[in-house]
Amino acid sequence: MQRPVTMLIADDSHTAQQLLMEAARASKLPLRLSITDNGRDCLTLLNSSNIDLAFVDVQMPELLGTEAVWSARKLGIQTFVTMMSSPPAEIAVNMAIKLRAYEFLFKPFAVDDVLSIIKTYARISSPTKVLIVDDSTAVRQIVQKILQGSVFNCEITEAADGGTALALCRNGHFDVVFLDCNMPVLSGLETMKRLAVLQSSLKVVMISAEHDAAIEEEAHHSGACAFLHKPFNSQDVDRVLHSAFGLRSPNLKVNSTAPNFDVAIEGSTIRLAHRLTGHIFEYLWCQTPPYLRNAIVRPAAQSMIAPTKVEAVAEKTALLQLRTAKLLAAA
């Protein structure tokens, strides 16, 4: 019987909460939901509960979502986090990357987007049995270290040659093999063909320091799911394994064409200049108690131009950037 997975939904939008709850039901996984509409309770739940999977909105009352996750990470909390935001804010995405968030969803998103992340969590949190086959001890150690940096939970076994790899696969099950292309006695390609007979579901990733289009084509034709060139890193491994298991890779970036402001700070005055219209908005910034930390003092008298809809969205983004920039500096 599967262990129940505790999923946190932290968002002050009722619509977003309902969509996330719908996705949780559709996943058919044993999910136990915790729901909150403010950042302070989000932090409390992350710190005091066994939260496995969390969807956290960046902008919430009382405490930013990024601040809540940042505080939890400082305490060693390793929850699988997806951040959410509207409008897109590049600096918030950068903060999410620094906080080791798995994904960033921009509103409005769909149930399928959430289902994809839940499905990925289920696969990543389960053990992935990996066999590394390379005749070089040093290379095997390097590949093992790279796999340990992957988001996948890799249980690693090593083999120094094709014959040993075949023997291990006869006596046990593996999900993925990272197989060196150039080995003495039994080549990587020949080893792969024999492995396919033993375990037809085995996913083979060929690795090589050489760039040979003909060998790569033969490897793919013979059943390799990917071909990695040395040196590669944990991000390369994650990309390959997402593809091998039919998972959608995370997209931690923001469309650079999103409307935004140039921000300048002079003393206690924050000046926002909208790039598309040239309109300038000025705000006065003051220190506030923690319970009023979201408060922004009234606009300066000279900035009473009514913002367009596009400007209003971008203005919100710019102010979010200021808050998140403080976190980035602190982190």
Short mmCIF file of C-alpha atoms in Angstrom, two decimals:
data_model
loop_
_atom_site.label_atom_id
_atom_site.label_comp_id
_atom_site.label_asym_id
_atom_site.label_seq_id
_atom_site.Cartn_x
_atom_site.Cartn_y
_atom_site.Cartn_z
CA MET A 1 0.00 0.00 0.00
CA GLN A 2 1.33 3.42 -0.97
CA ARG A 3 2.27 5.84 1.80
CA PRO A 4 0.03 8.92 1.80
CA VAL A 5 1.76 11.97 0.34
CA THR A 6 1.16 15.30 2.09
CA MET A 7 0.63 18.09 -0.43
CA LEU A 8 0.57 21.75 0.61
CA ILE A 9 -1.46 24.33 -1.33
CA ALA A 10 -0.47 27.86 -0.30
CA ASP A 11 -2.34 30.50 -2.31
CA ASP A 12 -4.75 33.30 -1.40
CA SER A 13 -6.68 32.77 -4.67
CA HIS A 14 -9.75 30.56 -4.23
CA THR A 15 -9.69 29.79 -7.96
CA ALA A 16 -6.09 28.56 -7.79
CA GLN A 17 -6.85 26.49 -4.70
CA GLN A 18 -9.78 24.80 -6.44
CA LEU A 19 -7.70 24.02 -9.54
CA LEU A 20 -4.89 22.50 -7.47
CA MET A 21 -7.40 20.43 -5.48
CA GLU A 22 -8.95 19.19 -8.73
CA ALA A 23 -5.51 18.12 -9.99
CA ALA A 24 -4.82 16.31 -6.70
CA ARG A 25 -8.07 14.35 -7.06
CA ALA A 26 -7.36 13.55 -10.72
CA SER A 27 -3.90 12.18 -9.89
CA LYS A 28 -5.49 9.22 -8.07
CA LEU A 29 -2.50 9.21 -5.73
CA PRO A 30 -2.96 8.90 -1.95
CA LEU A 31 -2.63 12.65 -1.35
CA ARG A 32 -3.38 14.32 1.97
CA LEU A 33 -3.97 18.05 1.45
CA SER A 34 -3.00 20.99 3.67
CA ILE A 35 -4.35 24.33 2.46
CA THR A 36 -3.59 27.90 3.51
CA ASP A 37 -4.16 31.37 2.07
CA ASN A 38 -1.24 33.24 3.69
CA GLY A 39 2.53 33.08 3.82
CA ARG A 40 2.81 32.96 7.61
CA ASP A 41 0.77 29.75 7.87
CA CYS A 42 2.62 28.39 4.84
CA LEU A 43 5.91 28.74 6.73
CA THR A 44 4.42 27.13 9.84
CA LEU A 45 3.15 24.15 7.85
CA LEU A 46 6.46 23.72 6.02
CA ASN A 47 8.38 23.80 9.30
CA SER A 48 6.09 21.75 11.53
CA SER A 49 4.48 19.23 9.19
CA ASN A 50 5.82 16.43 7.06
CA ILE A 51 5.08 18.20 3.77
CA ASP A 52 6.27 16.15 0.78
CA LEU A 53 5.01 18.28 -2.09
CA ALA A 54 4.14 22.00 -2.06
CA PHE A 55 2.60 24.51 -4.47
CA VAL A 56 3.40 27.97 -3.11
CA ASP A 57 2.23 31.31 -4.53
CA VAL A 58 4.88 34.03 -4.51
CA GLN A 59 2.55 36.86 -3.46
CA MET A 60 0.50 36.12 -0.35
CA PRO A 61 -0.70 38.15 2.64
CA GLU A 62 1.57 38.44 5.70
CA LEU A 63 4.63 36.84 4.08
CA LEU A 64 5.86 36.30 0.52
CA GLY A 65 5.87 32.69 -0.63
CA THR A 66 9.56 33.02 -1.49
CA GLU A 67 10.25 34.26 2.05
CA ALA A 68 8.38 31.29 3.53
CA VAL A 69 10.30 28.78 1.41
CA TRP A 70 13.59 30.59 2.06
CA SER A 71 13.04 30.38 5.83
CA ALA A 72 12.14 26.68 5.57
CA ARG A 73 15.22 25.91 3.46
CA LYS A 74 17.42 27.59 6.09
CA LEU A 75 16.07 25.04 8.57
CA GLY A 76 16.94 22.17 6.24
CA ILE A 77 13.42 21.51 4.93
CA GLN A 78 13.76 19.65 1.61
CA THR A 79 10.13 19.74 0.41
CA PHE A 80 9.57 19.32 -3.35
CA VAL A 81 8.39 22.87 -4.13
CA THR A 82 6.69 24.47 -7.12
CA MET A 83 6.39 28.25 -6.97
CA MET A 84 3.48 30.09 -8.64
CA SER A 85 3.02 33.70 -9.70
CA SER A 86 1.03 36.19 -11.70
CA PRO A 87 2.36 38.24 -13.40
CA PRO A 88 5.68 36.65 -14.48
CA ALA A 89 8.65 38.11 -12.61
CA GLU A 90 12.15 37.11 -13.66
CA ILE A 91 13.71 37.93 -10.31
CA ALA A 92 11.16 35.70 -8.54
CA VAL A 93 12.09 32.85 -10.90
CA ASN A 94 15.77 33.44 -10.10
CA MET A 95 14.92 33.29 -6.42
CA ALA A 96 13.00 30.04 -6.98
CA ILE A 97 16.09 28.53 -8.62
CA LYS A 98 18.23 29.61 -5.67
CA LEU A 99 15.67 28.06 -3.32
CA ARG A 100 15.92 24.78 -5.28
CA ALA A 101 12.29 24.90 -6.38
CA TYR A 102 11.48 22.24 -8.95
CA GLU A 103 9.22 24.32 -11.17
CA PHE A 104 7.61 27.75 -11.56
CA LEU A 105 4.01 27.94 -12.81
CA PHE A 106 2.73 31.19 -14.29
CA LYS A 107 -0.95 31.89 -13.86
CA PRO A 108 -3.26 31.05 -15.43
CA PHE A 109 -2.17 27.43 -15.65
CA ALA A 110 -4.15 24.27 -16.29
CA VAL A 111 -4.95 21.12 -14.31
CA ASP A 112 -2.67 19.16 -16.66
CA ASP A 113 0.28 21.40 -15.70
CA VAL A 114 -0.21 20.49 -12.04
CA LEU A 115 -0.82 16.81 -12.83
CA SER A 116 2.48 16.70 -14.70
CA ILE A 117 4.35 17.95 -11.62
CA ILE A 118 2.55 15.52 -9.29
CA LYS A 119 3.39 12.67 -11.67
CA THR A 120 7.03 13.78 -11.73
CA TYR A 121 7.15 13.92 -7.93
CA ALA A 122 5.81 10.36 -7.71
CA ARG A 123 8.56 9.11 -10.06
CA ILE A 124 11.39 11.18 -8.61
CA SER A 125 10.63 10.24 -5.01
CA SER A 126 10.68 6.52 -5.88
CA PRO A 127 14.07 4.80 -6.08
CA THR A 128 15.64 4.71 -9.56
CA LYS A 129 17.99 1.75 -9.85
CA VAL A 130 20.96 2.83 -11.95
CA LEU A 131 23.85 0.80 -13.31
CA ILE A 132 27.04 2.63 -14.37
CA VAL A 133 29.18 0.67 -16.83
CA ASP A 134 32.63 2.05 -17.66
CA ASP A 135 36.10 0.49 -17.71
CA SER A 136 37.56 3.57 -15.98
CA THR A 137 37.25 3.66 -12.18
CA ALA A 138 37.71 7.44 -12.20
CA VAL A 139 34.91 7.92 -14.73
CA ARG A 140 32.56 5.68 -12.75
CA GLN A 141 33.24 7.74 -9.61
CA ILE A 142 32.60 11.00 -11.50
CA VAL A 143 29.35 9.71 -13.02
CA GLN A 144 28.22 8.49 -9.59
CA LYS A 145 28.82 11.94 -8.11
CA ILE A 146 26.88 13.54 -10.97
CA LEU A 147 23.96 11.16 -10.43
CA GLN A 148 23.95 11.98 -6.73
CA GLY A 149 23.32 15.62 -7.72
CA SER A 150 20.25 14.67 -9.77
CA VAL A 151 16.70 15.35 -8.57
CA PHE A 152 16.05 11.63 -9.09
CA ASN A 153 16.55 9.27 -6.16
CA CYS A 154 19.28 7.13 -7.72
CA GLU A 155 20.38 3.81 -6.19
CA ILE A 156 23.70 3.19 -7.93
CA THR A 157 25.58 0.02 -8.84
CA GLU A 158 28.83 -0.07 -10.84
CA ALA A 159 30.30 -2.45 -13.40
CA ALA A 160 33.78 -2.25 -14.93
CA ASP A 161 32.91 -4.07 -18.17
CA GLY A 162 30.10 -5.38 -20.31
CA GLY A 163 30.33 -8.94 -18.99
CA THR A 164 29.89 -7.81 -15.40
CA ALA A 165 26.97 -5.60 -16.42
CA LEU A 166 25.22 -8.55 -18.08
CA ALA A 167 25.74 -10.71 -14.98
CA LEU A 168 24.28 -8.01 -12.72
CA CYS A 169 21.22 -7.61 -14.96
CA ARG A 170 20.62 -11.39 -14.97
CA ASN A 171 20.49 -11.37 -11.18
CA GLY A 172 18.69 -8.08 -10.53
CA HIS A 173 16.48 -5.37 -11.98
CA PHE A 174 17.66 -1.94 -13.11
CA ASP A 175 15.73 1.04 -14.43
CA VAL A 176 18.55 2.85 -16.23
CA VAL A 177 22.06 2.00 -17.45
CA PHE A 178 24.70 4.63 -18.17
CA LEU A 179 26.88 2.68 -20.59
CA ASP A 180 30.28 3.70 -21.94
CA CYS A 181 30.47 3.35 -25.68
CA ASN A 182 34.16 2.42 -25.92
CA MET A 183 35.13 -0.56 -23.77
CA PRO A 184 37.56 -3.43 -24.37
CA VAL A 185 36.41 -7.02 -25.07
CA LEU A 186 32.67 -6.23 -25.18
CA SER A 187 31.84 -2.83 -26.66
CA GLY A 188 29.12 -0.59 -25.33
CA LEU A 189 26.93 -1.15 -28.39
CA GLU A 190 27.23 -4.93 -28.15
CA THR A 191 26.56 -4.82 -24.41
CA MET A 192 23.43 -2.74 -25.01
CA LYS A 193 22.05 -5.25 -27.53
CA ARG A 194 22.54 -8.11 -25.07
CA LEU A 195 21.04 -6.11 -22.19
CA ALA A 196 17.92 -5.52 -24.27
CA VAL A 197 17.39 -9.28 -24.48
CA LEU A 198 17.68 -9.61 -20.69
CA GLN A 199 15.52 -6.61 -19.75
CA SER A 200 13.45 -5.16 -22.58
CA SER A 201 12.21 -2.25 -20.43
CA LEU A 202 15.74 -1.16 -19.49
CA LYS A 203 16.55 2.43 -20.47
CA VAL A 204 20.07 2.77 -21.83
CA VAL A 205 21.98 6.06 -21.89
CA MET A 206 25.17 5.76 -23.93
CA ILE A 207 28.12 7.91 -22.81
CA SER A 208 31.27 8.76 -24.72
CA ALA A 209 34.04 11.34 -24.91
CA GLU A 210 34.04 11.08 -28.70
CA HIS A 211 31.70 12.78 -31.15
CA ASP A 212 30.87 10.28 -33.88
CA ALA A 213 27.55 10.79 -35.67
CA ALA A 214 27.56 7.27 -37.14
CA ILE A 215 28.00 5.62 -33.72
CA GLU A 216 25.33 7.85 -32.18
CA GLU A 217 22.90 6.94 -34.96
CA GLU A 218 23.60 3.23 -34.48
CA ALA A 219 23.14 3.57 -30.73
CA HIS A 220 19.74 5.22 -31.12
CA HIS A 221 18.75 2.68 -33.77
CA SER A 222 19.75 -0.14 -31.40
CA GLY A 223 17.54 1.22 -28.61
CA ALA A 224 19.50 3.83 -26.66
CA CYS A 225 17.15 6.44 -25.20
CA ALA A 226 19.89 9.10 -25.13
CA PHE A 227 23.55 9.76 -25.87
CA LEU A 228 25.59 11.93 -23.50
CA HIS A 229 29.03 13.30 -24.29
CA LYS A 230 31.61 13.52 -21.53
CA PRO A 231 31.84 15.72 -19.61
CA PHE A 232 28.18 16.11 -18.64
CA ASN A 233 26.49 17.36 -15.47
CA SER A 234 23.51 16.68 -13.20
CA GLN A 235 21.25 18.95 -15.27
CA ASP A 236 22.05 16.87 -18.36
CA VAL A 237 21.18 13.71 -16.43
CA ASP A 238 17.90 15.22 -15.22
CA ARG A 239 16.96 16.22 -18.77
CA VAL A 240 17.70 12.72 -20.08
CA LEU A 241 15.85 10.94 -17.27
CA HIS A 242 12.79 13.18 -17.59
CA SER A 243 12.63 12.24 -21.26
CA ALA A 244 13.31 8.54 -20.62
CA PHE A 245 10.44 8.29 -18.11
CA GLY A 246 8.05 10.39 -20.19
CA LEU A 247 8.08 13.32 -17.77
CA ARG A 248 7.85 17.00 -18.67
CA SER A 249 11.08 18.83 -17.87
CA PRO A 250 10.80 21.91 -15.63
CA ASN A 251 10.89 25.32 -17.29
CA LEU A 252 12.40 27.68 -14.75
CA LYS A 253 12.49 30.79 -16.88
CA VAL A 254 10.29 33.74 -17.74
CA ASN A 255 9.41 35.22 -21.11
CA SER A 256 11.83 38.15 -21.47
CA THR A 257 9.23 40.07 -23.51
CA ALA A 258 6.96 40.44 -20.48
CA PRO A 259 6.20 44.14 -19.79
CA ASN A 260 8.24 45.63 -16.98
CA PHE A 261 9.68 48.74 -15.42
CA ASP A 262 13.13 50.15 -14.97
CA VAL A 263 13.57 50.61 -11.23
CA ALA A 264 15.64 53.29 -9.53
CA ILE A 265 15.93 53.98 -5.78
CA GLU A 266 16.93 57.41 -4.48
CA GLY A 267 16.82 57.61 -0.70
CA SER A 268 13.29 56.58 0.32
CA THR A 269 11.86 57.19 -3.17
CA ILE A 270 11.28 54.28 -5.55
CA ARG A 271 10.96 55.42 -9.18
CA LEU A 272 9.37 53.05 -11.71
CA ALA A 273 9.69 53.99 -15.41
CA HIS A 274 7.51 51.92 -17.72
CA ARG A 275 9.55 50.89 -20.75
CA LEU A 276 6.66 50.81 -23.22
CA THR A 277 4.91 54.11 -22.42
CA GLY A 278 7.61 56.16 -20.69
CA HIS A 279 5.26 56.92 -17.77
CA ILE A 280 6.98 57.38 -14.42
CA PHE A 281 5.55 56.37 -11.05
CA GLU A 282 7.13 57.29 -7.74
CA TYR A 283 6.59 55.70 -4.34
CA LEU A 284 7.78 56.57 -0.87
CA TRP A 285 9.21 53.63 1.07
CA CYS A 286 9.31 53.46 4.89
CA GLN A 287 10.17 50.87 7.51
CA THR A 288 7.08 49.08 8.83
CA PRO A 289 6.33 46.56 11.58
CA PRO A 290 6.31 42.86 10.49
CA TYR A 291 2.51 42.73 10.45
CA LEU A 292 2.48 45.59 7.91
CA ARG A 293 5.44 44.39 5.85
CA ASN A 294 3.36 44.40 2.63
CA ALA A 295 2.39 48.03 3.05
CA ILE A 296 3.58 50.59 0.50
CA VAL A 297 3.07 54.24 1.41
CA ARG A 298 0.82 56.35 -0.87
CA PRO A 299 2.22 57.36 -4.26
CA ALA A 300 4.06 60.69 -4.35
CA ALA A 301 1.84 63.55 -5.51
CA GLN A 302 3.53 63.91 -8.90
CA SER A 303 2.85 60.26 -9.82
CA MET A 304 -0.96 60.32 -9.92
CA ILE A 305 -1.11 59.30 -13.59
CA ALA A 306 -3.75 56.60 -13.96
CA PRO A 307 -1.84 53.45 -15.01
CA THR A 308 -2.93 51.43 -17.99
CA LYS A 309 -3.81 47.75 -17.49
CA VAL A 310 -0.42 46.73 -18.84
CA GLU A 311 1.33 49.21 -16.57
CA ALA A 312 -0.63 48.03 -13.53
CA VAL A 313 0.51 44.46 -14.11
CA ALA A 314 4.11 45.51 -14.67
CA GLU A 315 4.03 47.81 -11.65
CA LYS A 316 3.00 44.89 -9.48
CA THR A 317 5.89 42.90 -10.91
CA ALA A 318 8.39 45.66 -10.21
CA LEU A 319 7.37 45.94 -6.57
CA LEU A 320 7.62 42.17 -6.23
CA GLN A 321 11.11 42.39 -7.68
CA LEU A 322 12.13 44.82 -4.95
CA ARG A 323 10.96 42.48 -2.18
CA THR A 324 12.59 39.44 -3.79
CA ALA A 325 15.84 41.30 -4.43
CA LYS A 326 16.19 41.78 -0.67
CA LEU A 327 15.82 38.01 -0.21
CA LEU A 328 18.41 37.27 -2.90
CA ALA A 329 20.85 39.57 -1.16
CA ALA A 330 20.20 37.91 2.19
CA ALA A 331 20.44 34.39 0.77
#
